[in-house]
Amino acid sequence: MEQHTRRERPLPSPAHQIETDDRTALVCKPRTKGGNSDLPSAGFNVINSIIGSGIIGLPYSMKQAGFPLGILLLVGVAYITDYSIILLIKGGNLSSTNSYQELVNKSYGFIGYLILSTLQFLYPFIAMISYNIIAGDTLTKVFQTIPGVGPDNLLTYRQVIILCITIIFTLPMSLYRDIAKLAKVSFISLILTTVILVIVMIRTTTLGPLVPKTESAWIFAKSNAIQAIGVMSFGDIFENYCRDDDLATFGRFCYGVTIILTFPIECFVTREVIANVFFSGTLTTILHVAVTVIVVAVATSISLVYDCLGIVLELNGILSATPLVFIIPTACYLKLSEERWNHSDNLISGLILTVGVLVMTVGFVMTILHPQECSHGKEMFYCFPHNASLYNSTLPPF
């Protein structure tokens, strides 16, 4: 009787099986000795890594591309990113793999795996360097507003600030083995990001009348629009605010803290790449500490020497982020796909692959021909004393 019942139970269809596999890949994580995250914890970390401090640089990319086209590019990049994730899952099902690295290794061999690992390491590593630089530049402006802190005070030197931040905050947080422990930190960072957005909206109203109108402000597209794709996670909008603006100073403080709290997530990614390539994915306690200290030390050392990484970050976005999001997922899927060439997934993948190669090529040329300016602490014209009463009001006049 029991055997008959088992025979009567219907088997899942192939479509249902693929759907179940996709849900498992997206929602469930295997339990390992390193720990595991629940859904809220993972959500806070992912949102902090994606949005976090990066949202503050969106106005700069809009300026680079032209506001209307910038909005379209933002929506387009979001769609391509979402579609690439879907392709990664489908490619994983086709190749019977469950990670990005395994998928590329199965599709293009060890050389492809090394290229992917290099890109996965460089992108967050350069982000760590930029976070140190931005935190140093931002928090020095905050400390300069404290009464009694003169120009010769140690708190006004970016190198001192970066070293203190590294020793007291970022290195200890980066030593966590389980990324789930950073969930509370990410939640705080998201709250501060919301505060920053409110401050920016307030200053948009109070400073708006002081900023002269330009004829090209609403132009649909600009010549360096391709560069905007690579820099959508870079730009410090607080450079536009005055040093003695109390509200902007509080925003700078929140921004600096947000940067500090996002740093450990990037370090976690770089350490995982090193562990996968050189140590078969497992680090002993000693190796874990050693790798973390070396990565943080190298990133900090570079940020102490260089204070202008605009062109480097732009190249990082074009040469690292673009292959990771546009090119590699689509190339893997196209190689593994068993569908006809005119299938919708193949056509869209081919289009995204072409766009990715175009963005890399044109973006690289434009970056070399039109590099970003490097300036720190340049006061805007409306920050002079005769305009002080206009920008020092916290709320717009009624």
Coordinates of C-alpha atoms in Angstrom, one line a residue:
M1 CA 0.0 0.0 0.0
E2 CA 2.8 2.3 0.9
Q3 CA 4.6 1.5 -2.3
H4 CA 1.4 2.2 -4.4
T5 CA 1.1 5.6 -2.7
R6 CA 4.6 6.5 -3.7
R7 CA 3.9 5.6 -7.3
E8 CA 0.8 7.8 -7.4
R9 CA 2.7 10.9 -6.2
P10 CA 3.3 13.1 -9.3
L11 CA 6.9 14.1 -10.1
P12 CA 7.7 17.8 -10.4
S13 CA 7.9 19.2 -13.9
P14 CA 11.2 20.5 -15.2
A15 CA 9.9 24.1 -15.1
H16 CA 8.8 23.7 -11.5
Q17 CA 12.2 22.1 -10.7
I18 CA 14.1 25.1 -12.2
E19 CA 11.8 27.5 -10.4
T20 CA 12.4 25.7 -7.1
D21 CA 16.2 25.8 -7.7
D22 CA 16.1 29.5 -8.4
R23 CA 14.2 30.2 -5.2
T24 CA 16.6 28.0 -3.3
A25 CA 19.6 29.8 -4.8
L26 CA 18.1 33.2 -3.9
V27 CA 16.7 32.6 -0.5
C28 CA 18.5 29.7 1.2
K29 CA 22.1 29.6 2.3
P30 CA 23.9 26.5 3.4
R31 CA 25.0 26.4 7.0
T32 CA 28.8 26.6 7.4
K33 CA 31.2 26.9 10.2
G34 CA 31.6 30.5 9.3
G35 CA 28.0 31.3 10.3
N36 CA 24.9 32.3 8.3
S37 CA 22.7 35.3 7.9
D38 CA 19.0 35.6 8.2
L39 CA 17.0 37.5 5.6
P40 CA 17.0 40.9 7.4
S41 CA 20.7 40.8 8.1
A42 CA 21.6 39.9 4.6
G43 CA 19.2 42.6 3.3
F44 CA 20.8 45.3 5.4
N45 CA 24.3 44.3 4.3
V46 CA 23.3 44.2 0.6
I47 CA 21.5 47.5 0.7
N48 CA 24.3 49.2 2.5
S49 CA 26.8 47.9 0.0
I50 CA 24.8 48.9 -3.0
I51 CA 23.2 52.1 -1.9
G52 CA 25.1 53.2 1.2
S53 CA 27.6 55.9 0.5
G54 CA 27.2 55.5 -3.3
I55 CA 23.9 57.3 -3.5
I56 CA 25.6 60.5 -2.5
G57 CA 27.5 60.5 -5.8
L58 CA 24.5 60.2 -8.1
P59 CA 24.2 64.0 -8.6
Y60 CA 27.7 64.0 -10.1
S61 CA 26.8 61.3 -12.6
M62 CA 23.7 63.2 -13.6
K63 CA 25.8 66.2 -14.2
Q64 CA 28.2 64.1 -16.3
A65 CA 25.5 62.6 -18.5
G66 CA 22.9 65.3 -18.5
F67 CA 19.9 65.0 -16.2
P68 CA 17.3 63.4 -18.5
L69 CA 19.8 60.9 -20.0
G70 CA 21.2 60.4 -16.5
I71 CA 17.8 59.2 -15.2
L72 CA 17.5 56.9 -18.2
L73 CA 21.0 55.5 -17.7
L74 CA 20.2 54.9 -14.0
V75 CA 17.1 52.9 -14.8
G76 CA 18.9 51.1 -17.6
V77 CA 21.8 50.1 -15.4
A78 CA 19.4 48.9 -12.7
Y79 CA 17.6 46.7 -15.2
I80 CA 20.8 45.3 -16.6
T81 CA 22.1 44.5 -13.1
D82 CA 18.8 42.7 -12.2
Y83 CA 18.8 40.8 -15.5
S84 CA 22.5 39.8 -15.1
I85 CA 21.7 38.3 -11.7
I86 CA 18.9 36.2 -13.3
L87 CA 21.4 35.1 -16.0
L88 CA 23.9 34.1 -13.3
I89 CA 21.2 31.9 -11.7
K90 CA 20.2 30.3 -15.0
G91 CA 23.9 29.8 -15.9
G92 CA 24.4 28.1 -12.6
N93 CA 21.5 25.7 -13.3
L94 CA 22.8 24.9 -16.7
S95 CA 26.4 24.3 -15.4
S96 CA 25.4 22.7 -12.1
T97 CA 27.4 25.3 -10.2
N98 CA 26.3 27.5 -7.2
S99 CA 28.7 30.4 -7.3
Y100 CA 29.9 33.1 -9.7
Q101 CA 33.5 31.8 -9.6
E102 CA 32.5 28.2 -10.3
L103 CA 30.2 29.3 -13.2
V104 CA 33.0 31.2 -14.9
N105 CA 35.5 28.3 -14.3
K106 CA 33.1 25.9 -15.9
S107 CA 32.5 28.2 -18.8
Y108 CA 35.9 29.6 -19.6
G109 CA 38.4 27.5 -17.6
F110 CA 41.0 28.6 -15.1
I111 CA 42.0 31.7 -17.1
G112 CA 38.5 33.0 -16.9
Y113 CA 38.3 32.2 -13.2
L114 CA 41.5 34.2 -12.6
I115 CA 40.2 37.2 -14.6
L116 CA 37.0 37.2 -12.7
S117 CA 38.8 36.9 -9.3
T118 CA 41.1 39.7 -10.2
L119 CA 38.1 42.0 -11.1
Q120 CA 36.2 40.9 -8.0
F121 CA 39.2 41.8 -5.8
L122 CA 40.1 45.1 -7.5
Y123 CA 36.7 46.7 -7.4
P124 CA 36.1 46.5 -3.6
F125 CA 39.8 47.1 -2.9
I126 CA 39.8 50.4 -4.8
A127 CA 36.5 51.2 -3.1
M128 CA 38.2 50.7 0.3
I129 CA 41.0 53.2 -0.8
S130 CA 38.4 55.7 -1.9
Y131 CA 36.4 55.3 1.4
N132 CA 39.6 56.1 3.4
I133 CA 40.3 59.2 1.3
I134 CA 36.7 60.5 1.5
A135 CA 36.5 59.9 5.2
G136 CA 39.8 61.7 5.8
D137 CA 38.8 64.7 3.7
T138 CA 35.2 64.8 5.1
L139 CA 36.0 64.5 8.8
T140 CA 38.9 67.0 8.7
K141 CA 36.3 69.6 7.7
V142 CA 34.1 68.5 10.6
F143 CA 36.9 68.8 13.1
Q144 CA 38.0 72.2 11.8
T145 CA 34.7 73.6 13.0
I146 CA 35.3 72.6 16.6
P147 CA 36.3 75.6 18.8
G148 CA 40.0 75.5 19.6
V149 CA 41.0 73.2 16.7
G150 CA 43.5 75.4 14.8
P151 CA 45.2 74.7 11.5
D152 CA 48.1 73.1 13.2
N153 CA 46.0 70.6 15.2
L154 CA 46.5 66.9 14.4
L155 CA 42.8 66.6 13.7
T156 CA 43.2 68.8 10.6
Y157 CA 45.6 66.4 8.9
R158 CA 43.8 63.8 6.7
Q159 CA 46.6 61.2 7.3
V160 CA 46.1 61.3 11.1
I161 CA 42.3 60.9 10.6
I162 CA 42.7 58.0 8.3
L163 CA 45.1 56.2 10.6
C164 CA 42.9 56.7 13.6
I165 CA 39.8 55.5 11.7
T166 CA 41.6 52.4 10.5
I167 CA 43.0 51.5 13.9
I168 CA 40.0 52.2 16.0
F169 CA 37.1 51.3 13.7
T170 CA 37.6 49.8 10.3
L171 CA 40.2 47.2 11.1
P172 CA 38.4 45.7 14.1
M173 CA 35.1 45.6 12.2
S174 CA 36.9 44.0 9.2
L175 CA 38.2 41.2 11.4
Y176 CA 34.7 39.6 11.8
R177 CA 34.6 36.2 10.1
D178 CA 30.8 36.2 9.7
I179 CA 29.3 39.1 7.6
A180 CA 26.0 38.7 9.5
K181 CA 27.6 40.5 12.4
L182 CA 27.8 43.6 10.3
A183 CA 24.0 43.8 9.9
K184 CA 23.6 46.2 12.8
V185 CA 26.4 48.4 11.4
S186 CA 24.7 48.4 8.0
F187 CA 21.4 49.3 9.6
I188 CA 23.0 52.3 11.3
S189 CA 24.6 53.3 8.0
L190 CA 21.2 53.2 6.2
I191 CA 19.7 55.5 8.9
L192 CA 22.5 57.9 8.4
T193 CA 22.1 57.8 4.7
T194 CA 18.5 58.8 5.1
V195 CA 19.6 61.7 7.3
I196 CA 22.0 62.8 4.6
L197 CA 19.3 62.8 2.0
V198 CA 17.1 65.0 4.2
I199 CA 20.0 67.4 4.7
V200 CA 20.6 67.5 1.0
M201 CA 16.9 68.2 0.2
I202 CA 16.9 71.1 2.8
R203 CA 20.0 72.6 1.3
T204 CA 18.5 72.2 -2.2
T205 CA 15.8 74.6 -1.1
T206 CA 18.0 77.1 0.8
L207 CA 20.9 77.2 -1.6
G208 CA 18.8 76.9 -4.8
P209 CA 18.2 80.7 -5.2
L210 CA 22.0 81.4 -4.8
V211 CA 23.1 79.1 -7.6
P212 CA 22.9 80.8 -11.0
K213 CA 21.0 79.2 -13.8
T214 CA 22.9 77.8 -16.7
E215 CA 21.7 77.3 -20.2
S216 CA 22.8 73.7 -20.4
A217 CA 21.3 72.6 -17.0
W218 CA 18.5 70.6 -18.6
I219 CA 20.3 69.5 -21.7
F220 CA 19.2 65.9 -22.6
A221 CA 22.7 64.4 -23.1
K222 CA 26.3 65.5 -22.7
S223 CA 29.4 64.2 -24.6
N224 CA 30.8 62.4 -21.6
A225 CA 27.6 60.4 -20.8
I226 CA 29.5 57.1 -21.1
Q227 CA 31.7 58.1 -18.2
A228 CA 28.6 58.6 -16.0
I229 CA 28.0 54.8 -16.1
G230 CA 31.4 54.2 -14.6
V231 CA 31.1 56.9 -11.9
M232 CA 27.6 56.4 -10.6
S233 CA 29.1 55.3 -7.3
F234 CA 31.5 58.2 -7.0
G235 CA 31.2 61.9 -6.1
D236 CA 31.1 64.0 -2.9
I237 CA 28.1 66.4 -3.0
F238 CA 29.2 68.0 0.3
E239 CA 32.1 69.7 -1.6
N240 CA 29.3 72.1 -2.8
Y241 CA 28.5 73.3 0.8
C242 CA 30.3 75.9 2.9
R243 CA 32.7 74.9 5.6
D244 CA 31.0 77.0 8.3
D245 CA 27.5 75.7 7.4
D246 CA 26.4 73.9 10.5
L247 CA 23.8 71.7 8.9
A248 CA 26.2 70.7 6.1
T249 CA 28.9 69.9 8.8
F250 CA 26.5 67.6 10.5
G251 CA 25.8 66.0 7.1
R252 CA 29.5 65.6 6.5
F253 CA 29.8 63.8 9.9
C254 CA 27.0 61.4 9.0
Y255 CA 28.6 60.8 5.6
G256 CA 32.0 60.1 7.2
V257 CA 30.4 57.6 9.6
T258 CA 28.5 56.0 6.7
I259 CA 31.8 55.5 4.8
I260 CA 33.5 54.0 7.8
L261 CA 30.6 51.5 8.3
T262 CA 30.6 50.5 4.7
F263 CA 34.3 49.8 4.6
P264 CA 34.2 46.4 6.3
I265 CA 31.8 44.9 3.8
E266 CA 34.2 45.7 0.9
C267 CA 37.1 44.2 3.0
F268 CA 35.0 41.0 3.5
V269 CA 34.7 40.7 -0.3
T270 CA 38.4 41.1 -1.0
R271 CA 39.3 38.6 1.7
E272 CA 36.8 36.0 0.3
V273 CA 38.4 36.3 -3.1
I274 CA 41.9 35.8 -1.7
A275 CA 40.6 32.8 0.3
N276 CA 39.0 31.2 -2.8
V277 CA 42.0 31.7 -5.1
F278 CA 44.8 30.8 -2.7
F279 CA 43.4 28.8 0.2
S280 CA 40.6 26.7 -1.3
G281 CA 38.0 29.0 0.3
T282 CA 39.0 28.3 3.9
L283 CA 41.1 30.5 6.2
T284 CA 42.5 29.4 9.6
T285 CA 42.2 32.0 12.3
I286 CA 45.8 33.1 11.9
L287 CA 45.5 33.4 8.1
H288 CA 42.2 35.2 8.5
V289 CA 43.8 37.8 10.7
A290 CA 46.9 38.1 8.6
V291 CA 45.0 38.5 5.3
T292 CA 42.7 41.1 6.8
V293 CA 45.5 43.1 8.3
I294 CA 47.5 43.0 5.0
V295 CA 44.6 44.1 2.9
V296 CA 43.6 46.9 5.2
A297 CA 47.2 48.0 5.6
V298 CA 47.8 48.2 1.9
A299 CA 44.6 50.1 1.2
T300 CA 45.3 52.5 4.1
S301 CA 48.9 53.1 2.9
I302 CA 47.7 54.0 -0.6
S303 CA 45.1 56.3 0.7
L304 CA 47.7 58.1 2.9
V305 CA 49.9 58.8 -0.1
Y306 CA 47.3 59.6 -2.8
D307 CA 44.4 62.0 -2.2
C308 CA 43.0 62.3 -5.7
L309 CA 41.6 59.0 -7.1
G310 CA 39.0 60.4 -9.4
I311 CA 40.4 59.0 -12.6
V312 CA 41.3 55.7 -10.8
L313 CA 37.8 55.3 -9.5
E314 CA 36.4 56.1 -12.9
L315 CA 38.6 53.5 -14.6
N316 CA 37.6 51.1 -11.8
G317 CA 34.0 51.5 -12.7
I318 CA 34.6 51.1 -16.4
L319 CA 37.2 48.4 -16.4
S320 CA 36.0 46.4 -13.3
A321 CA 32.3 47.0 -12.7
T322 CA 31.3 46.9 -16.3
P323 CA 32.8 43.4 -17.0
L324 CA 31.4 42.1 -13.7
V325 CA 27.8 43.2 -14.5
F326 CA 27.5 43.6 -18.2
I327 CA 30.0 41.3 -19.9
I328 CA 30.9 38.1 -17.9
P329 CA 27.4 37.0 -16.9
T330 CA 26.1 37.4 -20.5
A331 CA 29.2 35.7 -22.0
C332 CA 28.8 32.7 -19.7
Y333 CA 25.1 32.3 -20.4
L334 CA 25.6 32.6 -24.2
K335 CA 28.2 29.8 -24.0
L336 CA 26.1 27.5 -21.9
S337 CA 22.6 28.2 -23.4
E338 CA 21.0 25.4 -25.3
E339 CA 18.3 27.7 -26.8
R340 CA 18.2 28.8 -30.4
W341 CA 20.1 31.9 -31.3
N342 CA 16.9 34.0 -31.7
H343 CA 15.6 33.1 -28.2
S344 CA 14.8 36.2 -26.2
D345 CA 17.4 35.5 -23.5
N346 CA 20.1 35.0 -26.1
L347 CA 19.2 38.2 -27.9
I348 CA 19.0 40.3 -24.8
S349 CA 22.3 38.8 -23.5
G350 CA 24.0 39.6 -26.8
L351 CA 22.7 43.1 -26.7
I352 CA 24.0 43.6 -23.1
L353 CA 27.3 42.1 -24.0
T354 CA 27.7 44.5 -26.9
V355 CA 26.7 47.5 -24.7
G356 CA 29.2 46.4 -22.1
V357 CA 32.1 46.2 -24.6
L358 CA 31.1 49.6 -26.0
V359 CA 30.9 51.2 -22.5
M360 CA 34.4 49.8 -21.7
T361 CA 36.0 51.0 -24.9
V362 CA 34.4 54.4 -25.2
G363 CA 34.5 55.0 -21.4
F364 CA 38.3 54.2 -21.3
V365 CA 39.0 56.6 -24.2
M366 CA 36.9 59.4 -22.7
T367 CA 38.5 59.0 -19.3
I368 CA 42.0 59.4 -20.8
L369 CA 41.0 62.3 -22.9
H370 CA 38.8 64.1 -20.3
P371 CA 40.1 63.2 -16.8
Q372 CA 38.2 64.4 -13.8
E373 CA 39.4 67.5 -12.0
C374 CA 41.1 67.0 -8.6
S375 CA 40.2 69.8 -6.1
H376 CA 39.8 69.7 -2.3
G377 CA 38.1 72.3 -0.1
K378 CA 37.4 74.8 -2.9
E379 CA 34.9 77.2 -1.5
M380 CA 31.9 78.1 -3.7
F381 CA 31.2 81.8 -4.4
Y382 CA 28.1 81.8 -2.2
C383 CA 30.3 80.9 0.8
F384 CA 31.8 84.4 1.2
P385 CA 30.8 86.4 4.3
H386 CA 28.3 88.6 2.5
N387 CA 26.1 85.5 1.8
A388 CA 26.5 84.0 5.2
S389 CA 23.0 84.9 6.4
L390 CA 21.5 83.1 3.4
Y391 CA 23.0 79.7 3.7
N392 CA 23.2 79.4 7.5
S393 CA 19.5 79.0 8.0
T394 CA 18.5 75.5 8.7
L395 CA 15.0 75.6 7.2
P396 CA 13.8 77.5 4.1
P397 CA 12.0 80.8 4.9
F398 CA 8.2 80.7 4.8

